[in-house]
Amino acid sequence: DVSVRGFDLEAPYWRMIDVLPTADLHVDTVAFYCERASEIGAAVGLYGEAGRLLASSGQSASRSCSDGDWLDVPIAPEVTLEAGKTYYIAHLHTHGTWHSARGTGNQF
């Protein structure tokens, strides 16, 4: 749900959210919704419950997205998140403005 007007998030910042899948989930990409066109420097990482890095996009890179579009950031290696375990998606924003949306979050 991205129906609520979001925030203009300025660099630099770290953001980390927790996810708790209800079914096993194969992940090879992390996506961000852009309410408005954005040009940002970003990197992502996927961490397990113990804080160990499971996959990442590597170094921060310039990325752009259009109005109302999803920005896909591939990660490696591909991982399977197991149902009932908590994982953490970290987003490093190094430059630019990300025009995000807000909502109730994804349902896995």
CSV table of C-alpha atoms in Angstrom, one decimal:
chain,number,residue,atom,x,y,z
A,1,ASP,CA,0.0,0.0,0.0
A,2,VAL,CA,1.6,3.2,-1.1
A,3,SER,CA,-1.5,5.4,-0.9
A,4,VAL,CA,-0.3,7.9,1.6
A,5,ARG,CA,1.8,10.9,0.6
A,6,GLY,CA,5.4,10.1,1.7
A,7,PHE,CA,8.5,12.0,2.7
A,8,ASP,CA,11.4,13.5,0.8
A,9,LEU,CA,14.3,11.7,2.3
A,10,GLU,CA,17.6,13.5,2.1
A,11,ALA,CA,21.0,11.8,2.2
A,12,PRO,CA,22.9,10.6,4.1
A,13,TYR,CA,21.0,8.1,6.2
A,14,TRP,CA,20.7,4.4,7.1
A,15,ARG,CA,17.3,2.8,7.2
A,16,MET,CA,16.6,-0.7,8.4
A,17,ILE,CA,13.2,-2.5,8.5
A,18,ASP,CA,12.4,-5.9,9.8
A,19,VAL,CA,10.4,-8.5,7.8
A,20,LEU,CA,8.8,-11.7,9.1
A,21,PRO,CA,7.7,-13.8,6.1
A,22,THR,CA,4.7,-16.1,6.7
A,23,ALA,CA,5.9,-18.4,3.8
A,24,ASP,CA,9.4,-19.2,2.5
A,25,LEU,CA,10.4,-16.4,0.2
A,26,HIS,CA,13.0,-16.3,-2.6
A,27,VAL,CA,14.8,-12.9,-2.8
A,28,ASP,CA,17.0,-11.7,-5.6
A,29,THR,CA,16.0,-8.0,-5.7
A,30,VAL,CA,14.9,-5.3,-3.2
A,31,ALA,CA,12.5,-2.7,-4.6
A,32,PHE,CA,11.7,0.8,-3.5
A,33,TYR,CA,8.6,2.7,-4.6
A,34,CYS,CA,9.2,6.2,-5.9
A,35,GLU,CA,6.2,8.5,-5.5
A,36,ARG,CA,8.0,11.1,-7.7
A,37,ALA,CA,11.0,10.8,-10.0
A,38,SER,CA,14.1,10.3,-7.9
A,39,GLU,CA,17.9,10.2,-8.5
A,40,ILE,CA,19.7,8.7,-5.6
A,41,GLY,CA,22.9,7.0,-4.5
A,42,ALA,CA,21.9,3.8,-2.7
A,43,ALA,CA,23.0,0.3,-1.6
A,44,VAL,CA,21.0,-2.4,0.1
A,45,GLY,CA,21.8,-5.3,2.4
A,46,LEU,CA,19.8,-8.3,3.7
A,47,TYR,CA,20.6,-9.5,7.2
A,48,GLY,CA,19.6,-12.5,9.2
A,49,GLU,CA,18.3,-12.7,12.8
A,50,ALA,CA,21.9,-12.8,14.2
A,51,GLY,CA,22.9,-9.7,12.3
A,52,ARG,CA,24.9,-11.6,9.6
A,53,LEU,CA,24.9,-10.1,6.1
A,54,LEU,CA,23.2,-12.6,3.8
A,55,ALA,CA,23.2,-10.7,0.5
A,56,SER,CA,23.8,-7.2,-0.8
A,57,SER,CA,23.9,-4.9,-3.8
A,58,GLY,CA,27.5,-4.1,-3.2
A,59,GLN,CA,28.8,-0.5,-3.3
A,60,SER,CA,26.5,2.4,-3.4
A,61,ALA,CA,25.6,3.3,-7.0
A,62,SER,CA,23.5,6.1,-8.6
A,63,ARG,CA,20.0,4.9,-9.4
A,64,SER,CA,17.0,6.7,-10.8
A,65,CYS,CA,13.3,6.0,-11.0
A,66,SER,CA,10.2,7.6,-12.6
A,67,ASP,CA,7.0,9.0,-11.0
A,68,GLY,CA,5.0,6.1,-9.5
A,69,ASP,CA,7.6,3.5,-10.4
A,70,TRP,CA,9.5,0.8,-8.6
A,71,LEU,CA,13.3,1.0,-8.3
A,72,ASP,CA,14.7,-2.5,-8.4
A,73,VAL,CA,18.1,-3.1,-6.8
A,74,PRO,CA,19.5,-6.6,-7.5
A,75,ILE,CA,21.2,-8.4,-4.6
A,76,ALA,CA,23.7,-11.3,-4.6
A,77,PRO,CA,23.7,-14.0,-3.7
A,78,GLU,CA,20.0,-14.9,-4.1
A,79,VAL,CA,18.6,-16.1,-0.8
A,80,THR,CA,15.5,-17.8,0.6
A,81,LEU,CA,13.9,-16.3,3.6
A,82,GLU,CA,12.4,-18.9,5.8
A,83,ALA,CA,8.9,-18.5,7.2
A,84,GLY,CA,8.7,-17.5,10.8
A,85,LYS,CA,12.2,-16.0,11.0
A,86,THR,CA,13.0,-12.3,11.2
A,87,TYR,CA,15.2,-10.7,8.6
A,88,TYR,CA,16.4,-7.1,8.2
A,89,ILE,CA,16.5,-5.0,5.0
A,90,ALA,CA,19.0,-2.2,5.3
A,91,HIS,CA,19.1,0.8,2.9
A,92,LEU,CA,22.1,3.1,2.7
A,93,HIS,CA,21.2,6.4,1.0
A,94,THR,CA,24.4,8.3,0.1
A,95,HIS,CA,23.2,11.2,-2.2
A,96,GLY,CA,20.1,12.7,-3.8
A,97,THR,CA,16.5,12.9,-2.7
A,98,TRP,CA,14.2,9.8,-2.6
A,99,HIS,CA,10.6,10.8,-2.9
A,100,SER,CA,9.0,7.9,-1.0
A,101,ALA,CA,5.5,7.0,-0.4
A,102,ARG,CA,4.0,5.6,2.9
A,103,GLY,CA,1.5,2.9,3.5
A,104,THR,CA,0.7,-0.1,5.7
A,105,GLY,CA,3.7,-2.1,4.3
A,106,ASN,CA,4.0,-5.3,2.4
A,107,GLN,CA,2.2,-8.5,3.3
A,108,PHE,CA,4.3,-11.6,2.6
